[in-house]
mmCIF file of C-alpha atoms and ligand atoms in Angstrom:
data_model
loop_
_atom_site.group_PDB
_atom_site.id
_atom_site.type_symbol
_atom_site.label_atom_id
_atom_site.label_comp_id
_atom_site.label_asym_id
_atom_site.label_seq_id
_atom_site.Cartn_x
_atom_site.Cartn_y
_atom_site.Cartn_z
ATOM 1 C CA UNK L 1093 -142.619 17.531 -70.329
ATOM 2 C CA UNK L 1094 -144.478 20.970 -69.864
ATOM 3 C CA UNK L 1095 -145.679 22.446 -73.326
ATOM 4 C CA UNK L 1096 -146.383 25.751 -72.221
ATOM 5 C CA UNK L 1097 -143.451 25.997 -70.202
ATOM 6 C CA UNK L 1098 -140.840 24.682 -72.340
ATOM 7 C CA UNK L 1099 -138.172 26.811 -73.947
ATOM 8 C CA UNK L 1100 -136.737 29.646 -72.862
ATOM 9 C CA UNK L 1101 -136.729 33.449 -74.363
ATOM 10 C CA UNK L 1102 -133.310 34.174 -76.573
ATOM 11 C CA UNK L 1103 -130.143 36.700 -75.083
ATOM 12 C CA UNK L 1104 -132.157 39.515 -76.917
ATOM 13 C CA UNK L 1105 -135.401 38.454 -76.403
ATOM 14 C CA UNK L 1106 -134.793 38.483 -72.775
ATOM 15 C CA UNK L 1107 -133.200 41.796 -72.958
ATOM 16 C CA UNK L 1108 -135.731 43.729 -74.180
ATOM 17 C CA UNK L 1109 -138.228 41.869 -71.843
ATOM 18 C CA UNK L 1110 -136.408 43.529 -69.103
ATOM 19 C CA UNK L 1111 -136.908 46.714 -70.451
ATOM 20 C CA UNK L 1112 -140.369 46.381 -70.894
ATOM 21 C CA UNK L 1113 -140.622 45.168 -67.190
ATOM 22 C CA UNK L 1114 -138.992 48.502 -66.188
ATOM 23 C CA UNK L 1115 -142.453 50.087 -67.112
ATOM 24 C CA UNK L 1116 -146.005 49.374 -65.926
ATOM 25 C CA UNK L 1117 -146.807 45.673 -67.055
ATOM 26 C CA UNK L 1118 -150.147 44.380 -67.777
ATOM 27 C CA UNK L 1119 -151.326 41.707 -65.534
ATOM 28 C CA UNK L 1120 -154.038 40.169 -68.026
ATOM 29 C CA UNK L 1121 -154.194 39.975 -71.591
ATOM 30 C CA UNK L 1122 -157.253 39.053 -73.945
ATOM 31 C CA UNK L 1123 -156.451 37.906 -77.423
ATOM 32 C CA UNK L 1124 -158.628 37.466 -80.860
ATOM 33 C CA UNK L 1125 -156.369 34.762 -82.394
ATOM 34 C CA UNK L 1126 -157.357 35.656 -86.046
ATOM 35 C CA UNK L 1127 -156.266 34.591 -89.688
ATOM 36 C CA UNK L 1128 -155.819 31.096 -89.089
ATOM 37 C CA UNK L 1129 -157.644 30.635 -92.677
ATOM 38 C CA UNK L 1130 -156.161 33.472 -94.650
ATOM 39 C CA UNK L 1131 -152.386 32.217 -92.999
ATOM 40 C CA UNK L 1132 -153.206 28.237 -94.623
ATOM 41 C CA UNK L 1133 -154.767 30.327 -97.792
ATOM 42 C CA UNK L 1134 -150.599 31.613 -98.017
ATOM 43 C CA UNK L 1135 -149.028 28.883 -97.153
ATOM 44 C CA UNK L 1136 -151.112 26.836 -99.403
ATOM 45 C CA UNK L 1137 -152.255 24.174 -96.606
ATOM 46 C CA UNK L 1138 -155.352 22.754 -95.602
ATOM 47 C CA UNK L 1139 -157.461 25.348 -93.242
ATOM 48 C CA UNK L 1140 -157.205 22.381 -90.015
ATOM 49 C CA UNK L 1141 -153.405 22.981 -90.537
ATOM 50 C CA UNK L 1142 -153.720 26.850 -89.961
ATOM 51 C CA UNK L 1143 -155.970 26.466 -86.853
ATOM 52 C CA UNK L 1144 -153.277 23.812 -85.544
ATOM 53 C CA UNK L 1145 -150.734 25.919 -86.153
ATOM 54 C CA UNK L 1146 -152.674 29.157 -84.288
ATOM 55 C CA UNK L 1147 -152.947 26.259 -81.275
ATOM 56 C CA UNK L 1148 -149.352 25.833 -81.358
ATOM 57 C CA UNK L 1149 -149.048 29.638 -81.440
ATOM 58 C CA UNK L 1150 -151.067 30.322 -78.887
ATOM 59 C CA UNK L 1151 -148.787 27.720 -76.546
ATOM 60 C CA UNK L 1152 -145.657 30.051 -77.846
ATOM 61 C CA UNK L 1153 -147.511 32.869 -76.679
ATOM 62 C CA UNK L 1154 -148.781 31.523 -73.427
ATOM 63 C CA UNK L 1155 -144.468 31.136 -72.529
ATOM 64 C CA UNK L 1156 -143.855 34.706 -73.830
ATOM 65 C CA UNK L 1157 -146.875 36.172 -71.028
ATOM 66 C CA UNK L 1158 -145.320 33.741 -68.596
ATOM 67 C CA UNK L 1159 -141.616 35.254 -69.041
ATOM 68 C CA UNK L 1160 -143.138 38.431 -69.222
ATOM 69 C CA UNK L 1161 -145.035 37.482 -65.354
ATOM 70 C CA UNK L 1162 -148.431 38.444 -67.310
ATOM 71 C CA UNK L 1163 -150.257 36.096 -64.579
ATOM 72 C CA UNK L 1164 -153.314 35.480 -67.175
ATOM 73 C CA UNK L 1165 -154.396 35.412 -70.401
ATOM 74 C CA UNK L 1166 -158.026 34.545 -72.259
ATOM 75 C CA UNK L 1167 -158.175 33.777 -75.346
ATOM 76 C CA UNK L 1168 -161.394 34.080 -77.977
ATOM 77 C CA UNK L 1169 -161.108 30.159 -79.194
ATOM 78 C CA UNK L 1170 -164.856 30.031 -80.512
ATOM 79 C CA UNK L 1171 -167.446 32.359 -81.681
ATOM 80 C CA UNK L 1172 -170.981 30.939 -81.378
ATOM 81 C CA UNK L 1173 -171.149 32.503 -84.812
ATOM 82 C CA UNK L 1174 -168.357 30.111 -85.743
ATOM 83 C CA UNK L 1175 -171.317 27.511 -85.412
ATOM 84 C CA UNK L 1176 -172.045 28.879 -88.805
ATOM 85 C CA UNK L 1177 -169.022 27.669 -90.674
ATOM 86 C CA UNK L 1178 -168.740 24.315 -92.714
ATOM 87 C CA UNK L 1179 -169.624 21.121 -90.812
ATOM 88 C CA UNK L 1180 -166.313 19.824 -91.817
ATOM 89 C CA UNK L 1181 -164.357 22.781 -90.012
ATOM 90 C CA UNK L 1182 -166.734 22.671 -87.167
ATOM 91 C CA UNK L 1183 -165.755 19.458 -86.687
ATOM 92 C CA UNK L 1184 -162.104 19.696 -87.176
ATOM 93 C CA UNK L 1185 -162.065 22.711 -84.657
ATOM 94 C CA UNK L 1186 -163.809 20.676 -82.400
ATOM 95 C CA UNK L 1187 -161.943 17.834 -82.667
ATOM 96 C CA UNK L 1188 -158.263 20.412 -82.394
ATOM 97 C CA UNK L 1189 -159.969 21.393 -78.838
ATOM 98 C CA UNK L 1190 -161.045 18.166 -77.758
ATOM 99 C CA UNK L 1191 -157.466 17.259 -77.767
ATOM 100 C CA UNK L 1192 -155.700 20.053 -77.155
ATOM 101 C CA UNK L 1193 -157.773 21.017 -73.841
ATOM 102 C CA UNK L 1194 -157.037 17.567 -71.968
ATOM 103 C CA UNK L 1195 -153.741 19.030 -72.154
ATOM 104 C CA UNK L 1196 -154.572 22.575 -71.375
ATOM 105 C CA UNK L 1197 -156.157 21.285 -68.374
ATOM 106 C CA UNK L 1198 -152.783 19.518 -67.555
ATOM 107 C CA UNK L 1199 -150.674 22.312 -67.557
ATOM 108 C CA UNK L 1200 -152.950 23.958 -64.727
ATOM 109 C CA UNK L 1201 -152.269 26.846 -66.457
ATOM 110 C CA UNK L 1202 -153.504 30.960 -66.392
ATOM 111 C CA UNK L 1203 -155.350 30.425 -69.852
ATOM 112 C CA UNK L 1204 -159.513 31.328 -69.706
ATOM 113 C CA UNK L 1205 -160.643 29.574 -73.166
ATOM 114 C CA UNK L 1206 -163.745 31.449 -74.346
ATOM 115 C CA UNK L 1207 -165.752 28.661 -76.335
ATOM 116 C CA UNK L 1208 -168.975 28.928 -77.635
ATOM 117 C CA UNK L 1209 -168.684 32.413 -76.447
ATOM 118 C CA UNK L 1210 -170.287 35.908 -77.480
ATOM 119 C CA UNK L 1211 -170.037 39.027 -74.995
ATOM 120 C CA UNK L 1212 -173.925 39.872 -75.684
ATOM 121 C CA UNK L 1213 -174.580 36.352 -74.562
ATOM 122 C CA UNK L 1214 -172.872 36.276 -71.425
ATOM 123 C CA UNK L 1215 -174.556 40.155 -70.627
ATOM 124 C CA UNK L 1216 -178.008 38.589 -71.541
ATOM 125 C CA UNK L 1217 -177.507 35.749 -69.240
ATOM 126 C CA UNK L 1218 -176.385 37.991 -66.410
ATOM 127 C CA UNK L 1219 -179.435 40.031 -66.273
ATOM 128 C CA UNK L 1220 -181.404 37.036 -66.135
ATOM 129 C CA UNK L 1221 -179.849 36.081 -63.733
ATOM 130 C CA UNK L 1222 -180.509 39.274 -61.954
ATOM 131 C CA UNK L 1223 -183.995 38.954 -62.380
ATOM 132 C CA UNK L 1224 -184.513 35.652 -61.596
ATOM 133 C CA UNK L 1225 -182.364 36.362 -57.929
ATOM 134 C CA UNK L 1226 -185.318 39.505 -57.970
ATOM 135 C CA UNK L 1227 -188.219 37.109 -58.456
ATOM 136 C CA UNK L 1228 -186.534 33.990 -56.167
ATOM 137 C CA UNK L 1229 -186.849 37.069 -53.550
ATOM 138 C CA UNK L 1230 -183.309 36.730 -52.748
ATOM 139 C CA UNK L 1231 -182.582 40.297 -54.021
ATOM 140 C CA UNK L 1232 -184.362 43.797 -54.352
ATOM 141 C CA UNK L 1233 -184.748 45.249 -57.527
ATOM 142 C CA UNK L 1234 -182.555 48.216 -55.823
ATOM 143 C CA UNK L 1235 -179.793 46.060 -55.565
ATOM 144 C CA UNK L 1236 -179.244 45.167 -59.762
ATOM 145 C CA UNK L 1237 -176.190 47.538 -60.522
ATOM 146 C CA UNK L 1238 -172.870 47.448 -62.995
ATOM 147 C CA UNK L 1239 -171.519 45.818 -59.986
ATOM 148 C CA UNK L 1240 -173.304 43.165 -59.279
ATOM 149 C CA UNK L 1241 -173.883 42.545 -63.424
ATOM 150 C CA UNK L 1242 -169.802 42.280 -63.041
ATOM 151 C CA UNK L 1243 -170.269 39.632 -60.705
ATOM 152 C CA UNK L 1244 -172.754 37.548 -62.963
ATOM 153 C CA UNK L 1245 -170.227 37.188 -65.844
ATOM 154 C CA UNK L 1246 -168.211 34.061 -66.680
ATOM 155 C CA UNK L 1247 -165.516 36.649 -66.148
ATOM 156 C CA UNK L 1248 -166.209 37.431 -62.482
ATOM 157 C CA UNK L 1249 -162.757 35.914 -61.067
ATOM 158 C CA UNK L 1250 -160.974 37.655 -63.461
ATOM 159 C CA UNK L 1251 -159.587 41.117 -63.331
ATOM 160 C CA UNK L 1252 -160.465 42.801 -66.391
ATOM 161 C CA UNK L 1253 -157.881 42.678 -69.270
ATOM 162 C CA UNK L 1254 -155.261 45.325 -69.443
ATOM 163 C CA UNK L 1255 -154.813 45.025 -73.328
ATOM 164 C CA UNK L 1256 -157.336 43.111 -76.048
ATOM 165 C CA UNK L 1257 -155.151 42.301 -78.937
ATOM 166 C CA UNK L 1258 -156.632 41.480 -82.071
ATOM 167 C CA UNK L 1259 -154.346 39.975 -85.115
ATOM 168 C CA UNK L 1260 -155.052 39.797 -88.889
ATOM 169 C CA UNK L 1261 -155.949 43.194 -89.217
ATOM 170 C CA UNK L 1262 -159.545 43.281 -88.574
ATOM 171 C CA UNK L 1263 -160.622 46.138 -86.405
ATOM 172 C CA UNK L 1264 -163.866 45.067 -84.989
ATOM 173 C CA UNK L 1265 -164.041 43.479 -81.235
ATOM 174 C CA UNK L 1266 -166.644 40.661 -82.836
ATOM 175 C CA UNK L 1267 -168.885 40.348 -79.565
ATOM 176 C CA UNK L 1268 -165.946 39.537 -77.486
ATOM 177 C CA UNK L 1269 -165.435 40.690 -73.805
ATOM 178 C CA UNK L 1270 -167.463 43.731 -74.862
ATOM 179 C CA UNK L 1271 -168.171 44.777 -70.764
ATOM 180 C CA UNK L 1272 -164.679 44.091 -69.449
ATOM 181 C CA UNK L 1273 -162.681 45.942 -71.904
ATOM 182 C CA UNK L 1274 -164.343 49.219 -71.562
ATOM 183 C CA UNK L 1275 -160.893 50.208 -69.845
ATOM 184 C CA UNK L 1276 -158.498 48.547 -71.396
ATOM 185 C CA UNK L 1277 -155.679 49.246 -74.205
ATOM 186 C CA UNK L 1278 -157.149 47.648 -77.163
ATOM 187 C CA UNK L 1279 -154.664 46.975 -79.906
ATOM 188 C CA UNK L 1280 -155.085 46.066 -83.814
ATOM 189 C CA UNK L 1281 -152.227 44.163 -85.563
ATOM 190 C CA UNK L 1282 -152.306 43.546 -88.921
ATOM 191 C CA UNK L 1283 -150.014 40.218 -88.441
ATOM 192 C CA UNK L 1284 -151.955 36.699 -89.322
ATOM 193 C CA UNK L 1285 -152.438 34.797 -85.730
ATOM 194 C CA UNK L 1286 -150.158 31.817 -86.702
ATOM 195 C CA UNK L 1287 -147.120 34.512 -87.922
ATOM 196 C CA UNK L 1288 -148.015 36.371 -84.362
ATOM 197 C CA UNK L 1289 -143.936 37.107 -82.415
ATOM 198 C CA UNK L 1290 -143.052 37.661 -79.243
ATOM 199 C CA UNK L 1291 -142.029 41.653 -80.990
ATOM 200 C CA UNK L 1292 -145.500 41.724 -82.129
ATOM 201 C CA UNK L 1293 -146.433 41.397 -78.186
ATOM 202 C CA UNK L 1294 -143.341 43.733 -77.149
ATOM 203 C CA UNK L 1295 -145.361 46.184 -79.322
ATOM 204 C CA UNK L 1296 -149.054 45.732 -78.230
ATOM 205 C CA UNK L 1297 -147.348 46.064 -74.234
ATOM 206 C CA UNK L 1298 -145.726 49.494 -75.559
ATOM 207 C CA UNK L 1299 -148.768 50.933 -76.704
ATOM 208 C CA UNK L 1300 -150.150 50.111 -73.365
ATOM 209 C CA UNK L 1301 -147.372 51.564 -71.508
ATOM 210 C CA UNK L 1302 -148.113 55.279 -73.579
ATOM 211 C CA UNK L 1303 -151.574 55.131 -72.719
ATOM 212 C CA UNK L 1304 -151.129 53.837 -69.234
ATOM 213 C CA UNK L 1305 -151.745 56.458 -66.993
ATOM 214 C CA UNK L 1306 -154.756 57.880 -69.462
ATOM 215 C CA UNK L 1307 -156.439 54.219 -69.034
ATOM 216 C CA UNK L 1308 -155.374 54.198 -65.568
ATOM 217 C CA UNK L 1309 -157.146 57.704 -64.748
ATOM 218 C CA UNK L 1310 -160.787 56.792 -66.756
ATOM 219 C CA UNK L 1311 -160.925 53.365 -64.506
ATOM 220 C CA UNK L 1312 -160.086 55.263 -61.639
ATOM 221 C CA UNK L 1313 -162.810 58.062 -62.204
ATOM 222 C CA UNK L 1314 -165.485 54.981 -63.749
ATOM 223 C CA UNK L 1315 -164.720 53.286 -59.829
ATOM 224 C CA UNK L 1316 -165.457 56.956 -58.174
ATOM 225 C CA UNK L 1317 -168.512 57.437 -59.917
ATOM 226 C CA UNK L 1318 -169.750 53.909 -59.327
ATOM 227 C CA UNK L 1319 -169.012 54.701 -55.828
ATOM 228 C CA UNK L 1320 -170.932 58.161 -55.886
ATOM 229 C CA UNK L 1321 -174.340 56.849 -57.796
ATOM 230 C CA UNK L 1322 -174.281 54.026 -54.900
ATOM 231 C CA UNK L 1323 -174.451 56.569 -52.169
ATOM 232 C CA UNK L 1324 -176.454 59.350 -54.122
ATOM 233 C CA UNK L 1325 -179.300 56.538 -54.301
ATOM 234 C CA UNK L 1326 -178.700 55.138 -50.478
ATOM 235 C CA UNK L 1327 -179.385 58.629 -49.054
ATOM 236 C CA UNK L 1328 -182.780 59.185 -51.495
ATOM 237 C CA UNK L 1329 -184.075 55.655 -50.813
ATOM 238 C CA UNK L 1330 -182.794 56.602 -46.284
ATOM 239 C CA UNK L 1331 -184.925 60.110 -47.409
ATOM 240 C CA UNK L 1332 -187.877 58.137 -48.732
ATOM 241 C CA UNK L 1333 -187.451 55.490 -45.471
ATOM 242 C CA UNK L 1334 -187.395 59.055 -43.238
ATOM 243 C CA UNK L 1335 -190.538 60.555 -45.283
ATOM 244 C CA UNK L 1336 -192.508 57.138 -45.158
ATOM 245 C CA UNK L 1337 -191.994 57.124 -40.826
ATOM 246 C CA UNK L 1338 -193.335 60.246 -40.817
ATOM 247 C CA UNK L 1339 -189.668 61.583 -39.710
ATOM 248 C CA UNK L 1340 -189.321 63.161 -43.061
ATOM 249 C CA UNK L 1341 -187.755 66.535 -41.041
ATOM 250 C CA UNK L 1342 -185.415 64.497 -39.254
ATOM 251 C CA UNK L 1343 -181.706 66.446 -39.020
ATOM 252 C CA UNK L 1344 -180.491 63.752 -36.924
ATOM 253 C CA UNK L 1345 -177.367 62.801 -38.969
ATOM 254 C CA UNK L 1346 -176.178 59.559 -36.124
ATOM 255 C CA UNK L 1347 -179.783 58.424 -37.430
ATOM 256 C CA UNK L 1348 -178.956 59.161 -41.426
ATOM 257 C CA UNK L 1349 -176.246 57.397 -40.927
ATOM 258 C CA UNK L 1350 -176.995 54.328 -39.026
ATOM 259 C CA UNK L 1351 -180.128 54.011 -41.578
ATOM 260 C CA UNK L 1352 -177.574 54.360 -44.757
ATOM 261 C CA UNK L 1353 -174.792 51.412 -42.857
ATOM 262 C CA UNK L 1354 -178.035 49.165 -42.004
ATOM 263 C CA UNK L 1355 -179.077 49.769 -46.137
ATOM 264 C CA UNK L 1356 -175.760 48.628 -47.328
ATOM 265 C CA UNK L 1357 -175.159 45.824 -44.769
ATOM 266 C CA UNK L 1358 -178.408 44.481 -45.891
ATOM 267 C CA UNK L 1359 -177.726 44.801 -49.716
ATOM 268 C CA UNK L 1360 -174.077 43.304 -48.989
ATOM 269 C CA UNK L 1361 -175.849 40.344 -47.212
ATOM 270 C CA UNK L 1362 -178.727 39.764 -49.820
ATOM 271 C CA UNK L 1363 -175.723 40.166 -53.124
ATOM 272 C CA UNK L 1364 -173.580 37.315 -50.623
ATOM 273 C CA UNK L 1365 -176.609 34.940 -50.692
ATOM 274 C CA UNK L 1366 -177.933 35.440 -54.301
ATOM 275 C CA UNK L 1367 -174.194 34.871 -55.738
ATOM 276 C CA UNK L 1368 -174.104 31.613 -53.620
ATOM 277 C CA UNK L 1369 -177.561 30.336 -54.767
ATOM 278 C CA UNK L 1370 -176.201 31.310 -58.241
ATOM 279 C CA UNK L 1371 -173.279 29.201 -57.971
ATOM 280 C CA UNK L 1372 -175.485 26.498 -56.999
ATOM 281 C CA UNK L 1373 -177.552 26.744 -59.878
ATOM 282 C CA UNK L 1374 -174.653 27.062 -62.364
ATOM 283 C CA UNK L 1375 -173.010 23.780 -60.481
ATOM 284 C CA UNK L 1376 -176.428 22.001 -61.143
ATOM 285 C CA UNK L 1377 -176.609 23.075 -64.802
ATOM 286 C CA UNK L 1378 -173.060 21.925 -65.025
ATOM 287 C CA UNK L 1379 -174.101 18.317 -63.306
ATOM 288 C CA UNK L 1380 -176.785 17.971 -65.777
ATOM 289 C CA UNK L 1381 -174.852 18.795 -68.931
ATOM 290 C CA UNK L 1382 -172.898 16.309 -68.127
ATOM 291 C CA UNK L 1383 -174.667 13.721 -67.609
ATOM 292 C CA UNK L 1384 -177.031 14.182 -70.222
ATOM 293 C CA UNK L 1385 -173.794 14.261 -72.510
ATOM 294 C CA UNK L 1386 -172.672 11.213 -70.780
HETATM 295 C C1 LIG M 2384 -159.650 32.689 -86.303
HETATM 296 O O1 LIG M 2384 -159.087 32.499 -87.583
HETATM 297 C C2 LIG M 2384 -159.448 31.517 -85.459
HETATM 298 C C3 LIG M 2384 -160.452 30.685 -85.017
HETATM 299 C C4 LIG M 2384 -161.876 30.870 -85.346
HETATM 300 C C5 LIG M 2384 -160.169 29.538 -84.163
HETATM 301 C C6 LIG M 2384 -159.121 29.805 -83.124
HETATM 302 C C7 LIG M 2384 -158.645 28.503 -82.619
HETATM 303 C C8 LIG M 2384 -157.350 28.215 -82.403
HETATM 304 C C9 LIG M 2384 -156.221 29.175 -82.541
HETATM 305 C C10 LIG M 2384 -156.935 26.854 -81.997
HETATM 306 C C11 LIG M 2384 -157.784 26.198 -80.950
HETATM 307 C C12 LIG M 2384 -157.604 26.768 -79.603
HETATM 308 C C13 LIG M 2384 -157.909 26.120 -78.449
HETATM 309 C C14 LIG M 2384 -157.704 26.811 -77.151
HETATM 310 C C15 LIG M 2384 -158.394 24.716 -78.416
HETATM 311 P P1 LIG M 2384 -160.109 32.403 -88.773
HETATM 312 O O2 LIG M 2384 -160.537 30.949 -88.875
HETATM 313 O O3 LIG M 2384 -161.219 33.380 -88.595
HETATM 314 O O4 LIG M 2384 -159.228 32.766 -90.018
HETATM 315 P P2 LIG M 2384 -159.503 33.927 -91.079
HETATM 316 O O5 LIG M 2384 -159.772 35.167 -90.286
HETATM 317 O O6 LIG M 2384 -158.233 34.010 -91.843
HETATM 318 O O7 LIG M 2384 -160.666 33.510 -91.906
HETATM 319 MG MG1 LIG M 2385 -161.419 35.440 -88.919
#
C-alpha cells in the first residue's frame, strides 16, 4: 500500500483546493521542517518521537502537494550543522532516515531530501568545480557565469522553488537553498513542523498567489539581464578578436555577427562537454563512496 499516496483530502478540504487551483499554483515547494524538538518538549515525549512524527508529517504533506498537482517538493532533512547535536540524536535521526528512505525510494516519488546539506557548501563545490573544468582545459575562464554555477548545483534538474516555507517560527533561511530562492515567495509560519495542516499550506500558497506577478516580474527582468551581460561581453571579447586581427575598424556587421554565433556555439559546446565530464566525475565519487562504505 502507497504511504504517500494514501488517503484522500476531506469534502472541504477539497473545496478550497479548487479554489486555490483557480489561481497561479506553484509547481515546487522547499520546506524547513522545524520544531520537531520544541513539539516533543509540549507533548512531553522523547525528542526521536517528535522527529518521527515530523517524518510522518512530512508524508501528510507530500499527499496535500500531490492533490494540490505541486509536481515537487525538497525538503531540508539535515543540516551539516546538525552533525553538532548529541551523538544519541545523531544517531536516532540517522537511524529514522535509514528506514524511512528505503521507503521513500519506493514510492518513486517528487521528494529531493537535502541531507548533510548547507547552501554555502553546495556554492563552494560548484565553483570548484568551475575551476577545476578551467584548469582540465575543458572550459575558458570566459565561460564561468550564474548560469553555468546553476548548472553545478545538486539542484540543477530542478526548477527553482516557487515558495520556501519555514515552520516553528524562526525567520532565518539557515544555509538552505540560499541561490535558488532568490525568486521565490518565502514564507514564515509560526506553527511547530509536526502540528503543520494542510490550511497552514492553503495559506503559504495564498501569500504566493498576492505576490505572484511581483515575483514573476523580478525573475523575468533577473533572465533579461542575464541575457544582456552575456551579449554585452560577446561583442567586447568579438571587439577585442577584431582589434587583435588588425580589423579593429571593421563595420562589417555579417562578420560581427558570424564572429559573435561562432563565440557562443563554441562556449555552448565546451559548457556540453565540461557538464558531461562532471557527471562522470560525480558518478565515480559516487562508485567509490560506496564501496569504500561497503
Ligand atoms: C528540525 O526540528 C528538524 C530536523 C533537524 C530533522 C528533520 C527530520 C525529519 C522531519 C524526519 C526525517 C526526514 C527524512 C526525509 C528521513 P528541530 O530538531 O530543529 O526542532 P527544534 O527546532 O524544536 O529544536
Ligand atoms: Mg530547529
Amino acid at each position: 500500500m502507497s504511504w504517500i499516496r494514501e488517503g484522500e483530502l476531506t469534502l472541504l478540504e477539497r473545496f478550497c483546493a479548487n479554489i486555490i487551483k483557480a489561481g497561479p499554483m506553484p509547481k515546487h515547494i522547499a520546506f524547513i521542517m522545524d520544531g520537531n524538538r520544541r513539539y516533543a518538549q509540549k507533548c512531553q515525549v522523547e525528542r526521536q518521537e517528535g522527529h518521527s512524527q515530523g517524518f510522518d508529517k512530512l508524508a501528510e504533506t507530500l499527499r496535500w502537494c500531490l492533490n494540490l498537482g505541486i509536481r515537487e517538493v525538497t525538503v531540508y532533512a539535515f543540516s551539516i550543522e546538525n552533525f553538532k547535536r548529541s551523538k544519541n540524536e545523531v544517531d536516532g535521526l540517522m537511524e529514522l532516515a535509514r528506514q524511512k528512505f528505503t521507503r521513500l525510494m519506493e514510492e518513486q516519488c517528487f521528494l529531493n531530501v537535502c541531507f548533510a546539506y548547507t547552501s554555502r557548501h553546495e556554492i563552494s563545490n560548484a565553483v570548484k568545480e568551475m575551476a577545476w573544468g578551467v584548469e582540465q582545459g575543458l572550459l575558458d575562464s570566459s565561460d564561468v557565469s550564474e548560469s553555468l554555477l546553476d548548472k553545478c548545483l545538486y539542484t540543477n534538474n530542478s526548477p527553482n522553488p516557487d515558495i520556501l516555507i519555514r515552520t516553528s517560527g524562526e525567520v532565518r533561511l539557515s544555509d538552505f537553498l540560499l541561490w535558488q530562492t532568490s525568486h521565490s515567495c518565502l514564507v514564515f509560519q509560526p506553527i511547530l513542523w509536526p502540528e503543520y495542516s494542510f490550511w497552514n499550506l492553503c495559506e503559504a500558497i495564498l501569500q504566493f498567489q498576492v505576490n505572484h506577478s511581483m515575483l514573476q516580474k523580478a525573475r523575468d527582468s533577473y533572465v533579461e539581464e542575464r541575457k544582456r551581460q552575456q551579449l554585452e561581453s560577446d561583442q567586447a571579447a568579438v571587439t577585442e578578436q577584431l582589434l587583435r586581427e588588425g580589423c579593429g575598424s571593421s563595420r562589417d556587421s555579417q562578420l560581427r555577427r558570424i564572429l559573435l554565433h561562432k563565440r557562443s556555439s563554441g562556449r555552448e559546446e565546451r559548457v556540453q562537454g565540461f557538464l558531461q565530464a562532471l557527471e562522470r566525475k560525480r558518478e565515480e565519487w559516487l562508485a567509490r563512496l560506496g564501496t569504500a562504505s561497503s
